[in-house]
Amino acid sequence: MLVTITTRGDAAPDLSHLLHKHPGRAQSFDLSVGTAHVFYPVDTPDVCSAALLLEVDAIALARSKRYGADAQALSRYVNDRPYASTSMLALAIGQVFRSAMGGRSTSRPERAAAPMDLELALTSVPSEVDEHGVGLASRLFAPLGWDVDETRRPLDDTRPEWGDAATVGLRLRGRVRLSDALRQLTVLLPVLDDAKHYWVGDDEVGMLLRRGEGWLAEHPLREVITTRSLAHQRSLVDDATSRLLGLDGTAGDGGAVDAPVDEASAEDDGTSARETPLYRRRAEAVLTALADVQAHTVADVGCGEGALLRHLFADRSFTTIIGTDVAPRELARAERRLRLDDVSDEQRARVRLLQSSVTYSDDRIAGLDAVVLMEVVEHVDPERLPALEASVFRAARPAAVVVTTPNAEHNVRFASLAAGRFRHPDHRFEWTRDEFRTWAQAVADRHGYTVEHRPVGDDDPEVGPPTQLALFRRHTTSSPTNGSPTTISTTTGGTAA
């Protein structure tokens, strides 16, 4: 198993300092899985490349009791485990480059703390292909800001009928902190292989959260990552997910905290683990807006796994809470996160979880004090926005609507987000502040609402806040059923007729 780490330009002389390995000599390290060798194939003022080569004792590996009692089975000896990049290489990276993973460097502290241009190359990496022909490696690393190149070769050049090999040559290029790159490798290599060479227990959850801090909670394949990392043990996966999303009231090991339910993005608001992360500030801003309009009956449209629903449910002032999502699986997760089976019938009656789409009218969410669209509109195709507008502002017609969406201008502040990329691979667009204001004002004018704009997160003087919020309040209107006037204050919420 081989991984090389390359950087160019003025960062090249610093790579060895960050890795804490001298470039002038080869070093070897005895590990539980074999011997790891570190050396530098290239070390010039302009280019530096460090390599970690892991030699695995295939016979000892096959005979190890940790692989089960049937140690003499032929499959124990005829396989690619000693050669394909797996959890054994992840273990070697974690042990040999432990200080680098921690982001510590006494000689180059500024370089250790900053992103740098990196190129990672790995040989023989498992990468199963989906129905669109995209390898799992691309689906795992691309959302983290990497440019991914997978090279898949025939299993045997002389036997084309055997097809392609299950593994690929993997090359990653990106501007990333070295410590982040190493942590991502140690988490995702076992995910690609969907196996670990050691017993997975409760302590594995803490390690996963520490190494996934700052990116795992927002990854679009978070469920795949947590499930495979924790050996498909449902109780561990649920524990990790709850701690990642903050649904159990804790921040998790290593400062991993809750994330937006429907936005698995590349964003990083630059806060330290002790500061409130953006996705919590977003939820707090929505709750503040709901309090300002004195809403008591609320629908969270596109609720996902229920991160906002949990906050609503904890506040007894919300008497009716409706969560809608197009995916039944997300609603099932939301139900588990709310622990509805453990509460009284009276409390359970406050919540309804409904399968529904934001682009179709649904009478079940009509006439409420407020409807929330938290990080939803950007997931809708632009040509479907009029349908969203009609279903929420005309058909449901709540007293207030709260909309949050990314501010595209702020994307330049996210070091891990490549230029021109959206924060989430499912985003259809991302609006600038002017674009969002133009859309919001037009919607308000068409449907009899006023609109107020609020920043979410630190309001950068040049590019604005990372998230933008629009609070719509409905004017005095007429009842759609009998034409009698129903007055709704522009500053307080009320149940529409």
CSV table of C-alpha atoms in Angstrom, one decimal:
chain,number,residue,atom,x,y,z
A,1,MET,CA,0.0,0.0,0.0
A,2,LEU,CA,1.4,3.3,-1.0
A,3,VAL,CA,0.4,6.9,-0.5
A,4,THR,CA,2.4,10.0,-1.6
A,5,ILE,CA,1.8,13.6,-0.5
A,6,THR,CA,3.1,16.3,-2.8
A,7,THR,CA,3.2,20.1,-2.6
A,8,ARG,CA,4.8,22.6,-4.8
A,9,GLY,CA,6.0,26.2,-4.7
A,10,ASP,CA,6.9,28.1,-1.5
A,11,ALA,CA,5.3,25.4,0.6
A,12,ALA,CA,7.6,22.6,-0.6
A,13,PRO,CA,10.4,23.2,1.9
A,14,ASP,CA,7.9,23.1,4.8
A,15,LEU,CA,6.3,19.7,4.1
A,16,SER,CA,8.8,17.7,6.0
A,17,HIS,CA,8.4,20.0,9.0
A,18,LEU,CA,4.7,19.5,9.0
A,19,LEU,CA,5.0,15.7,8.7
A,20,HIS,CA,7.7,15.6,11.4
A,21,LYS,CA,9.8,13.3,9.2
A,22,HIS,CA,13.4,14.2,8.1
A,23,PRO,CA,13.7,14.2,4.2
A,24,GLY,CA,17.3,13.1,4.3
A,25,ARG,CA,16.7,9.5,5.4
A,26,ALA,CA,14.3,6.7,5.1
A,27,GLN,CA,12.5,5.7,8.3
A,28,SER,CA,10.7,2.5,9.3
A,29,PHE,CA,8.0,1.9,11.9
A,30,ASP,CA,6.8,-1.4,13.2
A,31,LEU,CA,3.0,-1.5,13.4
A,32,SER,CA,0.5,-4.2,14.3
A,33,VAL,CA,-0.3,-4.8,10.7
A,34,GLY,CA,3.2,-4.7,9.3
A,35,THR,CA,6.0,-2.2,8.7
A,36,ALA,CA,5.6,1.3,7.5
A,37,HIS,CA,8.3,3.1,5.6
A,38,VAL,CA,8.5,6.9,5.1
A,39,PHE,CA,10.8,8.4,2.5
A,40,TYR,CA,11.0,11.4,0.1
A,41,PRO,CA,11.1,10.5,-3.6
A,42,VAL,CA,11.4,14.2,-4.4
A,43,ASP,CA,12.8,17.0,-2.2
A,44,THR,CA,13.7,20.2,-4.1
A,45,PRO,CA,13.1,23.8,-3.3
A,46,ASP,CA,10.1,23.8,-5.6
A,47,VAL,CA,8.7,20.3,-5.2
A,48,CYS,CA,8.5,18.0,-2.2
A,49,SER,CA,6.9,14.6,-2.2
A,50,ALA,CA,6.7,12.3,0.9
A,51,ALA,CA,5.7,8.7,0.6
A,52,LEU,CA,4.4,6.2,3.1
A,53,LEU,CA,4.8,2.5,2.0
A,54,LEU,CA,3.0,-0.1,4.1
A,55,GLU,CA,4.3,-3.7,3.9
A,56,VAL,CA,1.8,-6.1,5.3
A,57,ASP,CA,2.7,-9.7,6.3
A,58,ALA,CA,0.0,-11.4,4.3
A,59,ILE,CA,0.5,-14.8,6.0
A,60,ALA,CA,0.3,-13.4,9.5
A,61,LEU,CA,-2.7,-11.4,8.5
A,62,ALA,CA,-4.5,-14.5,7.2
A,63,ARG,CA,-3.7,-16.5,10.3
A,64,SER,CA,-4.7,-13.8,12.7
A,65,LYS,CA,-7.5,-14.8,15.1
A,66,ARG,CA,-9.2,-11.4,14.6
A,67,TYR,CA,-10.3,-12.6,11.2
A,68,GLY,CA,-12.4,-15.4,12.7
A,69,ALA,CA,-12.0,-19.1,13.5
A,70,ASP,CA,-12.0,-20.2,9.9
A,71,ALA,CA,-8.4,-19.0,9.4
A,72,GLN,CA,-7.5,-21.8,7.0
A,73,ALA,CA,-10.2,-20.9,4.4
A,74,LEU,CA,-8.7,-20.3,1.0
A,75,SER,CA,-10.3,-16.8,0.9
A,76,ARG,CA,-8.1,-15.8,3.8
A,77,TYR,CA,-5.1,-16.3,1.5
A,78,VAL,CA,-6.4,-15.4,-1.9
A,79,ASN,CA,-7.6,-11.8,-1.6
A,80,ASP,CA,-6.3,-8.2,-2.0
A,81,ARG,CA,-6.3,-7.2,1.6
A,82,PRO,CA,-2.5,-6.8,1.9
A,83,TYR,CA,-2.3,-4.7,-1.3
A,84,ALA,CA,-5.5,-2.6,-1.6
A,85,SER,CA,-5.6,0.6,0.4
A,86,THR,CA,-7.8,-0.2,3.4
A,87,SER,CA,-8.2,0.4,7.1
A,88,MET,CA,-4.6,-0.9,7.6
A,89,LEU,CA,-3.2,2.1,5.6
A,90,ALA,CA,-5.5,4.4,7.5
A,91,LEU,CA,-4.0,3.0,10.7
A,92,ALA,CA,-0.5,3.6,9.4
A,93,ILE,CA,-1.3,7.2,8.4
A,94,GLY,CA,-2.8,7.8,11.8
A,95,GLN,CA,0.1,6.4,13.8
A,96,VAL,CA,3.1,7.5,11.6
A,97,PHE,CA,1.7,11.0,11.0
A,98,ARG,CA,0.0,11.5,14.3
A,99,SER,CA,1.5,15.0,15.0
A,100,ALA,CA,0.7,16.1,11.5
A,101,MET,CA,-2.9,15.0,11.9
A,102,GLY,CA,-3.1,17.1,15.0
A,103,GLY,CA,-2.0,20.2,13.1
A,104,ARG,CA,1.0,20.8,15.3
A,105,SER,CA,4.3,22.3,14.2
A,106,THR,CA,6.6,24.2,16.4
A,107,SER,CA,8.8,25.3,13.5
A,108,ARG,CA,6.1,26.1,11.0
A,109,PRO,CA,2.9,26.9,13.0
A,110,GLU,CA,1.5,29.3,10.4
A,111,ARG,CA,1.9,26.8,7.6
A,112,ALA,CA,0.3,24.1,9.7
A,113,ALA,CA,-2.8,26.2,10.3
A,114,ALA,CA,-3.3,27.3,6.7
A,115,PRO,CA,-4.5,25.5,3.6
A,116,MET,CA,-1.9,24.6,1.1
A,117,ASP,CA,-1.9,23.1,-2.4
A,118,LEU,CA,-1.7,19.3,-2.0
A,119,GLU,CA,-1.7,16.3,-4.3
A,120,LEU,CA,-2.3,12.9,-2.8
A,121,ALA,CA,-1.8,9.8,-4.8
A,122,LEU,CA,-2.8,6.3,-3.7
A,123,THR,CA,-2.5,3.0,-5.4
A,124,SER,CA,-5.1,0.3,-5.6
A,125,VAL,CA,-8.0,1.9,-3.8
A,126,PRO,CA,-11.4,0.2,-3.7
A,127,SER,CA,-14.1,2.4,-5.4
A,128,GLU,CA,-17.4,0.8,-6.4
A,129,VAL,CA,-19.2,2.5,-9.2
A,130,ASP,CA,-22.8,3.7,-8.9
A,131,GLU,CA,-25.6,3.6,-11.5
A,132,HIS,CA,-24.2,6.7,-13.1
A,133,GLY,CA,-20.7,5.3,-13.5
A,134,VAL,CA,-19.2,7.5,-10.7
A,135,GLY,CA,-16.8,5.9,-8.4
A,136,LEU,CA,-17.4,6.0,-4.6
A,137,ALA,CA,-14.0,7.7,-4.2
A,138,SER,CA,-15.2,10.6,-6.2
A,139,ARG,CA,-18.5,10.8,-4.3
A,140,LEU,CA,-16.6,10.8,-1.0
A,141,PHE,CA,-13.8,13.3,-1.7
A,142,ALA,CA,-15.2,15.7,-4.2
A,143,PRO,CA,-17.7,17.3,-1.7
A,144,LEU,CA,-14.7,18.1,0.5
A,145,GLY,CA,-13.2,20.3,-2.2
A,146,TRP,CA,-10.9,17.8,-3.9
A,147,ASP,CA,-10.4,17.4,-7.6
A,148,VAL,CA,-10.6,13.6,-8.0
A,149,ASP,CA,-9.0,11.5,-10.7
A,150,GLU,CA,-9.8,7.8,-10.6
A,151,THR,CA,-7.8,5.5,-13.0
A,152,ARG,CA,-9.3,2.1,-13.4
A,153,ARG,CA,-7.4,-0.6,-15.2
A,154,PRO,CA,-8.4,-4.0,-16.6
A,155,LEU,CA,-8.1,-6.9,-14.1
A,156,ASP,CA,-5.7,-8.6,-16.5
A,157,ASP,CA,-4.5,-6.9,-19.7
A,158,THR,CA,-4.4,-10.4,-21.4
A,159,ARG,CA,-7.9,-11.3,-20.4
A,160,PRO,CA,-10.2,-8.5,-21.3
A,161,GLU,CA,-13.3,-10.7,-20.7
A,162,TRP,CA,-12.5,-10.5,-17.0
A,163,GLY,CA,-13.4,-6.9,-16.9
A,164,ASP,CA,-12.0,-4.0,-14.9
A,165,ALA,CA,-10.4,-4.3,-11.5
A,166,ALA,CA,-12.4,-3.4,-8.5
A,167,THR,CA,-9.7,-0.9,-7.4
A,168,VAL,CA,-8.5,2.3,-8.9
A,169,GLY,CA,-5.4,4.5,-8.9
A,170,LEU,CA,-6.6,7.6,-7.0
A,171,ARG,CA,-5.2,11.1,-7.3
A,172,LEU,CA,-6.6,14.0,-5.2
A,173,ARG,CA,-5.7,17.7,-5.8
A,174,GLY,CA,-6.9,20.5,-3.7
A,175,ARG,CA,-6.1,23.4,-1.4
A,176,VAL,CA,-6.5,21.9,2.0
A,177,ARG,CA,-4.8,22.0,5.4
A,178,LEU,CA,-2.5,19.0,5.7
A,179,SER,CA,-4.0,17.9,9.0
A,180,ASP,CA,-7.5,18.0,7.4
A,181,ALA,CA,-6.3,16.0,4.4
A,182,LEU,CA,-4.8,13.3,6.6
A,183,ARG,CA,-7.9,13.0,8.8
A,184,GLN,CA,-10.1,12.7,5.8
A,185,LEU,CA,-7.9,9.9,4.5
A,186,THR,CA,-8.0,8.0,7.7
A,187,VAL,CA,-11.8,8.2,7.8
A,188,LEU,CA,-12.6,7.5,4.2
A,189,LEU,CA,-10.2,4.7,3.3
A,190,PRO,CA,-12.0,2.2,5.5
A,191,VAL,CA,-15.3,3.5,4.0
A,192,LEU,CA,-14.1,2.7,0.5
A,193,ASP,CA,-13.2,-0.8,1.6
A,194,ASP,CA,-16.3,-1.2,3.8
A,195,ALA,CA,-14.3,-3.2,6.3
A,196,LYS,CA,-12.0,-2.7,9.2
A,197,HIS,CA,-9.2,-5.1,10.3
A,198,TYR,CA,-10.0,-4.6,14.0
A,199,TRP,CA,-13.0,-4.8,16.3
A,200,VAL,CA,-15.2,-1.7,16.2
A,201,GLY,CA,-16.5,-0.7,19.6
A,202,ASP,CA,-17.9,2.4,21.4
A,203,ASP,CA,-14.6,4.2,21.4
A,204,GLU,CA,-14.6,4.2,17.6
A,205,VAL,CA,-17.5,6.7,17.7
A,206,GLY,CA,-15.4,9.3,19.5
A,207,MET,CA,-12.5,8.8,17.1
A,208,LEU,CA,-14.8,9.2,14.1
A,209,LEU,CA,-16.2,12.4,15.5
A,210,ARG,CA,-12.7,13.8,16.2
A,211,ARG,CA,-11.4,13.0,12.8
A,212,GLY,CA,-14.5,14.1,11.1
A,213,GLU,CA,-14.7,17.4,12.9
A,214,GLY,CA,-15.6,20.3,10.6
A,215,TRP,CA,-16.7,18.2,7.6
A,216,LEU,CA,-18.4,14.9,8.4
A,217,ALA,CA,-21.6,16.4,9.8
A,218,GLU,CA,-22.2,18.2,6.5
A,219,HIS,CA,-21.1,15.5,4.1
A,220,PRO,CA,-23.7,14.4,1.6
A,221,LEU,CA,-22.7,10.7,2.2
A,222,ARG,CA,-22.6,11.1,6.0
A,223,GLU,CA,-24.9,8.1,6.5
A,224,VAL,CA,-22.7,5.9,4.3
A,225,ILE,CA,-19.5,7.1,6.1
A,226,THR,CA,-20.8,6.6,9.6
A,227,THR,CA,-22.4,3.2,8.8
A,228,ARG,CA,-19.3,1.8,7.2
A,229,SER,CA,-16.9,3.3,9.6
A,230,LEU,CA,-18.8,1.8,12.5
A,231,ALA,CA,-19.1,-1.7,10.9
A,232,HIS,CA,-22.9,-1.4,10.3
A,233,GLN,CA,-23.6,-1.4,14.0
A,234,ARG,CA,-26.9,0.5,14.1
A,235,SER,CA,-26.6,1.5,17.7
A,236,LEU,CA,-23.2,3.1,17.1
A,237,VAL,CA,-24.3,4.8,13.9
A,238,ASP,CA,-27.3,6.3,15.7
A,239,ASP,CA,-25.1,7.5,18.5
A,240,ALA,CA,-22.6,9.1,16.1
A,241,THR,CA,-25.4,10.7,14.1
A,242,SER,CA,-27.1,12.1,17.2
A,243,ARG,CA,-23.8,13.6,18.4
A,244,LEU,CA,-22.9,15.0,15.0
A,245,LEU,CA,-26.3,16.7,14.8
A,246,GLY,CA,-26.3,17.8,18.4
A,247,LEU,CA,-29.7,16.0,18.9
A,248,ASP,CA,-28.7,14.6,22.2
A,249,GLY,CA,-27.7,18.0,23.6
A,250,THR,CA,-24.0,17.3,23.4
A,251,ALA,CA,-21.3,18.5,21.1
A,252,GLY,CA,-19.6,15.2,20.6
A,253,ASP,CA,-16.0,14.3,21.0
A,254,GLY,CA,-13.5,16.7,19.5
A,255,GLY,CA,-16.1,19.5,19.2
A,256,ALA,CA,-18.1,17.9,16.4
A,257,VAL,CA,-21.5,19.6,16.6
A,258,ASP,CA,-24.9,19.6,14.9
A,259,ALA,CA,-25.2,20.3,11.2
A,260,PRO,CA,-27.9,21.6,8.9
A,261,VAL,CA,-30.1,18.6,8.1
A,262,ASP,CA,-30.5,19.2,4.4
A,263,GLU,CA,-27.2,21.0,3.7
A,264,ALA,CA,-24.2,18.6,3.6
A,265,SER,CA,-21.9,21.3,2.4
A,266,ALA,CA,-18.2,22.2,2.1
A,267,GLU,CA,-18.7,25.3,4.2
A,268,ASP,CA,-16.6,26.1,7.2
A,269,ASP,CA,-17.4,29.4,8.9
A,270,GLY,CA,-13.9,29.7,10.3
A,271,THR,CA,-15.0,29.4,14.0
A,272,SER,CA,-13.1,27.4,16.6
A,273,ALA,CA,-14.5,24.4,18.3
A,274,ARG,CA,-15.5,26.6,21.2
A,275,GLU,CA,-17.5,29.1,19.1
A,276,THR,CA,-21.0,28.5,17.8
A,277,PRO,CA,-20.9,26.9,14.3
A,278,LEU,CA,-22.9,28.3,11.5
A,279,TYR,CA,-25.5,25.6,11.4
A,280,ARG,CA,-26.4,26.3,15.0
A,281,ARG,CA,-26.5,30.1,14.4
A,282,ARG,CA,-28.8,29.4,11.5
A,283,ALA,CA,-31.2,27.5,13.7
A,284,GLU,CA,-31.1,30.1,16.4
A,285,ALA,CA,-31.8,32.9,13.8
A,286,VAL,CA,-34.9,30.9,12.6
A,287,LEU,CA,-36.1,30.5,16.2
A,288,THR,CA,-35.6,34.2,16.9
A,289,ALA,CA,-37.7,35.1,13.8
A,290,LEU,CA,-40.5,32.7,14.9
A,291,ALA,CA,-40.4,34.3,18.3
A,292,ASP,CA,-40.6,37.8,16.8
A,293,VAL,CA,-43.8,36.9,15.0
A,294,GLN,CA,-45.1,35.0,18.1
A,295,ALA,CA,-45.7,31.9,16.0
A,296,HIS,CA,-47.3,28.9,17.8
A,297,THR,CA,-48.2,26.7,14.9
A,298,VAL,CA,-45.3,26.0,12.6
A,299,ALA,CA,-44.4,23.8,9.6
A,300,ASP,CA,-40.8,23.0,8.8
A,301,VAL,CA,-40.9,22.3,5.1
A,302,GLY,CA,-38.0,20.1,4.0
A,303,CYS,CA,-37.3,19.1,7.6
A,304,GLY,CA,-34.9,16.3,6.8
A,305,GLU,CA,-33.7,14.5,9.9
A,306,GLY,CA,-35.4,16.9,12.3
A,307,ALA,CA,-32.6,19.2,13.6
A,308,LEU,CA,-34.9,22.2,13.7
A,309,LEU,CA,-37.9,20.1,14.8
A,310,ARG,CA,-36.0,19.2,17.9
A,311,HIS,CA,-35.7,22.8,18.9
A,312,LEU,CA,-39.3,23.5,18.2
A,313,PHE,CA,-40.4,20.4,20.1
A,314,ALA,CA,-38.4,21.5,23.2
A,315,ASP,CA,-40.3,24.8,23.3
A,316,ARG,CA,-43.8,24.3,24.7
A,317,SER,CA,-44.9,27.6,23.2
A,318,PHE,CA,-45.1,25.8,19.8
A,319,THR,CA,-48.5,24.0,20.1
A,320,THR,CA,-48.5,22.5,16.6
A,321,ILE,CA,-45.3,21.4,14.8
A,322,ILE,CA,-45.4,19.9,11.3
A,323,GLY,CA,-42.4,18.5,9.6
A,324,THR,CA,-42.6,17.7,5.9
A,325,ASP,CA,-40.0,16.0,3.7
A,326,VAL,CA,-40.2,14.3,0.3
A,327,ALA,CA,-38.1,11.3,1.6
A,328,PRO,CA,-39.8,8.8,4.0
A,329,ARG,CA,-36.4,7.7,5.3
A,330,GLU,CA,-35.7,11.2,6.5
A,331,LEU,CA,-39.0,11.4,8.3
A,332,ALA,CA,-38.3,8.1,10.0
A,333,ARG,CA,-35.0,9.5,11.2
A,334,ALA,CA,-36.7,12.6,12.4
A,335,GLU,CA,-39.1,10.5,14.4
A,336,ARG,CA,-36.3,8.6,16.0
A,337,ARG,CA,-34.4,11.8,16.8
A,338,LEU,CA,-37.5,13.3,18.5
A,339,ARG,CA,-37.9,10.1,20.5
A,340,LEU,CA,-41.6,10.3,20.1
A,341,ASP,CA,-42.1,6.8,21.6
A,342,ASP,CA,-40.7,8.1,24.9
A,343,VAL,CA,-43.0,11.1,25.4
A,344,SER,CA,-46.6,11.4,26.6
A,345,ASP,CA,-49.5,11.2,24.2
A,346,GLU,CA,-50.2,14.9,24.8
A,347,GLN,CA,-46.7,15.9,23.7
A,348,ARG,CA,-46.7,13.5,20.8
A,349,ALA,CA,-49.9,15.0,19.6
A,350,ARG,CA,-48.1,18.3,19.0
A,351,VAL,CA,-46.0,16.8,16.2
A,352,ARG,CA,-47.0,15.6,12.7
A,353,LEU,CA,-44.5,14.2,10.2
A,354,LEU,CA,-45.8,14.2,6.7
A,355,GLN,CA,-44.4,13.1,3.4
A,356,SER,CA,-44.8,16.1,1.1
A,357,SER,CA,-43.0,18.2,-1.5
A,358,VAL,CA,-42.4,21.9,-1.3
A,359,THR,CA,-43.4,22.4,-4.9
A,360,TYR,CA,-46.9,20.9,-4.5
A,361,SER,CA,-49.8,22.5,-2.6
A,362,ASP,CA,-50.7,20.7,0.6
A,363,ASP,CA,-53.8,21.6,2.6
A,364,ARG,CA,-52.3,20.0,5.7
A,365,ILE,CA,-49.9,22.9,6.2
A,366,ALA,CA,-52.4,25.7,5.3
A,367,GLY,CA,-53.4,28.4,7.8
A,368,LEU,CA,-50.5,28.2,10.2
A,369,ASP,CA,-48.7,30.9,12.0
A,370,ALA,CA,-45.5,30.3,10.1
A,371,VAL,CA,-43.8,28.1,7.5
A,372,VAL,CA,-40.0,27.6,7.6
A,373,LEU,CA,-37.9,26.9,4.5
A,374,MET,CA,-34.4,26.5,6.1
A,375,GLU,CA,-31.8,25.8,3.4
A,376,VAL,CA,-34.5,24.5,1.0
A,377,VAL,CA,-35.0,26.8,-1.9
A,378,GLU,CA,-31.5,26.3,-3.3
A,379,HIS,CA,-32.2,22.6,-3.7
A,380,VAL,CA,-35.2,23.4,-6.1
A,381,ASP,CA,-34.6,23.7,-9.8
A,382,PRO,CA,-35.0,27.4,-10.8
A,383,GLU,CA,-37.9,26.6,-13.2
A,384,ARG,CA,-39.8,25.0,-10.2
A,385,LEU,CA,-39.5,28.1,-7.9
A,386,PRO,CA,-42.9,29.5,-9.1
A,387,ALA,CA,-44.4,26.2,-7.9
A,388,LEU,CA,-42.7,26.5,-4.5
A,389,GLU,CA,-43.9,30.1,-4.3
A,390,ALA,CA,-47.5,29.1,-5.2
A,391,SER,CA,-47.6,26.2,-2.7
A,392,VAL,CA,-46.2,28.2,0.2
A,393,PHE,CA,-47.3,31.8,-0.3
A,394,ARG,CA,-50.6,31.3,-2.1
A,395,ALA,CA,-52.0,27.8,-1.0
A,396,ALA,CA,-50.6,27.5,2.5
A,397,ARG,CA,-50.6,31.2,3.1
A,398,PRO,CA,-49.2,31.3,6.6
A,399,ALA,CA,-49.0,34.5,8.7
A,400,ALA,CA,-45.3,34.4,8.3
A,401,VAL,CA,-42.6,32.6,6.2
A,402,VAL,CA,-39.0,32.3,7.2
A,403,VAL,CA,-36.5,31.5,4.4
A,404,THR,CA,-32.8,30.9,4.8
A,405,THR,CA,-30.3,30.2,2.0
A,406,PRO,CA,-26.6,30.5,1.4
A,407,ASN,CA,-25.0,33.8,0.4
A,408,ALA,CA,-23.0,33.0,-2.7
A,409,GLU,CA,-20.8,36.0,-2.3
A,410,HIS,CA,-19.5,34.6,1.0
A,411,ASN,CA,-18.2,31.4,-0.6
A,412,VAL,CA,-14.8,32.9,-1.2
A,413,ARG,CA,-14.3,32.9,2.6
A,414,PHE,CA,-14.5,29.0,2.7
A,415,ALA,CA,-11.0,27.8,2.3
A,416,SER,CA,-12.1,24.2,1.6
A,417,LEU,CA,-14.6,25.3,-1.2
A,418,ALA,CA,-13.0,25.3,-4.6
A,419,ALA,CA,-13.8,28.4,-6.8
A,420,GLY,CA,-17.0,28.0,-8.7
A,421,ARG,CA,-18.3,25.2,-6.6
A,422,PHE,CA,-21.6,25.2,-4.7
A,423,ARG,CA,-21.6,24.3,-1.0
A,424,HIS,CA,-23.6,21.2,-1.6
A,425,PRO,CA,-23.6,19.0,-4.7
A,426,ASP,CA,-27.4,19.0,-4.7
A,427,HIS,CA,-27.7,22.8,-4.9
A,428,ARG,CA,-29.3,24.0,-8.1
A,429,PHE,CA,-28.1,27.5,-7.6
A,430,GLU,CA,-26.8,29.9,-4.9
A,431,TRP,CA,-28.0,33.5,-4.7
A,432,THR,CA,-26.1,36.6,-4.1
A,433,ARG,CA,-27.6,39.1,-1.6
A,434,ASP,CA,-29.1,41.2,-4.4
A,435,GLU,CA,-30.5,38.1,-6.2
A,436,PHE,CA,-32.2,36.9,-3.0
A,437,ARG,CA,-33.6,40.3,-2.2
A,438,THR,CA,-35.0,40.7,-5.7
A,439,TRP,CA,-36.7,37.3,-5.5
A,440,ALA,CA,-38.0,37.8,-2.0
A,441,GLN,CA,-39.4,41.3,-2.7
A,442,ALA,CA,-41.2,40.1,-5.9
A,443,VAL,CA,-42.7,37.2,-4.0
A,444,ALA,CA,-43.8,39.5,-1.2
A,445,ASP,CA,-45.4,42.0,-3.6
A,446,ARG,CA,-47.3,39.3,-5.4
A,447,HIS,CA,-48.8,37.7,-2.3
A,448,GLY,CA,-49.3,40.6,0.1
A,449,TYR,CA,-46.4,40.2,2.4
A,450,THR,CA,-43.7,42.5,3.8
A,451,VAL,CA,-40.2,41.2,3.9
A,452,GLU,CA,-37.3,41.8,6.3
A,453,HIS,CA,-33.7,40.6,5.6
A,454,ARG,CA,-31.4,39.5,8.4
A,455,PRO,CA,-27.8,38.3,8.3
A,456,VAL,CA,-27.0,34.8,9.8
A,457,GLY,CA,-23.4,34.4,11.0
A,458,ASP,CA,-20.7,37.1,11.0
A,459,ASP,CA,-21.6,39.9,8.5
A,460,ASP,CA,-18.4,40.3,6.5
A,461,PRO,CA,-18.1,43.9,5.4
A,462,GLU,CA,-17.0,42.9,1.9
A,463,VAL,CA,-19.0,39.7,1.1
A,464,GLY,CA,-21.8,39.7,3.7
A,465,PRO,CA,-22.9,36.9,6.0
A,466,PRO,CA,-22.5,33.2,5.1
A,467,THR,CA,-26.3,32.7,5.3
A,468,GLN,CA,-29.1,35.1,4.5
A,469,LEU,CA,-32.5,35.1,6.1
A,470,ALA,CA,-35.8,36.6,4.8
A,471,LEU,CA,-38.7,37.0,7.2
A,472,PHE,CA,-42.0,37.5,5.4
A,473,ARG,CA,-45.1,38.9,7.3
A,474,ARG,CA,-48.5,38.8,5.7
A,475,HIS,CA,-50.6,42.0,5.4
A,476,THR,CA,-54.3,42.1,6.3
A,477,THR,CA,-56.1,39.9,3.9
A,478,SER,CA,-59.4,38.2,3.2
A,479,SER,CA,-60.4,34.8,4.1
A,480,PRO,CA,-60.1,32.4,1.2
A,481,THR,CA,-63.2,30.5,2.3
A,482,ASN,CA,-65.9,33.1,3.0
A,483,GLY,CA,-64.4,36.5,2.1
A,484,SER,CA,-64.7,37.9,5.6
A,485,PRO,CA,-61.7,39.9,6.6
A,486,THR,CA,-59.1,38.3,8.8
A,487,THR,CA,-56.6,40.7,10.3
A,488,ILE,CA,-53.1,39.5,11.0
A,489,SER,CA,-50.6,41.8,12.5
A,490,THR,CA,-47.4,42.5,10.6
A,491,THR,CA,-45.4,42.0,13.9
A,492,THR,CA,-47.2,39.1,15.5
A,493,GLY,CA,-48.3,35.7,14.3
A,494,GLY,CA,-51.8,34.3,14.4
A,495,THR,CA,-53.7,31.4,13.0
A,496,ALA,CA,-55.1,32.3,9.6
A,497,ALA,CA,-58.8,31.7,9.0
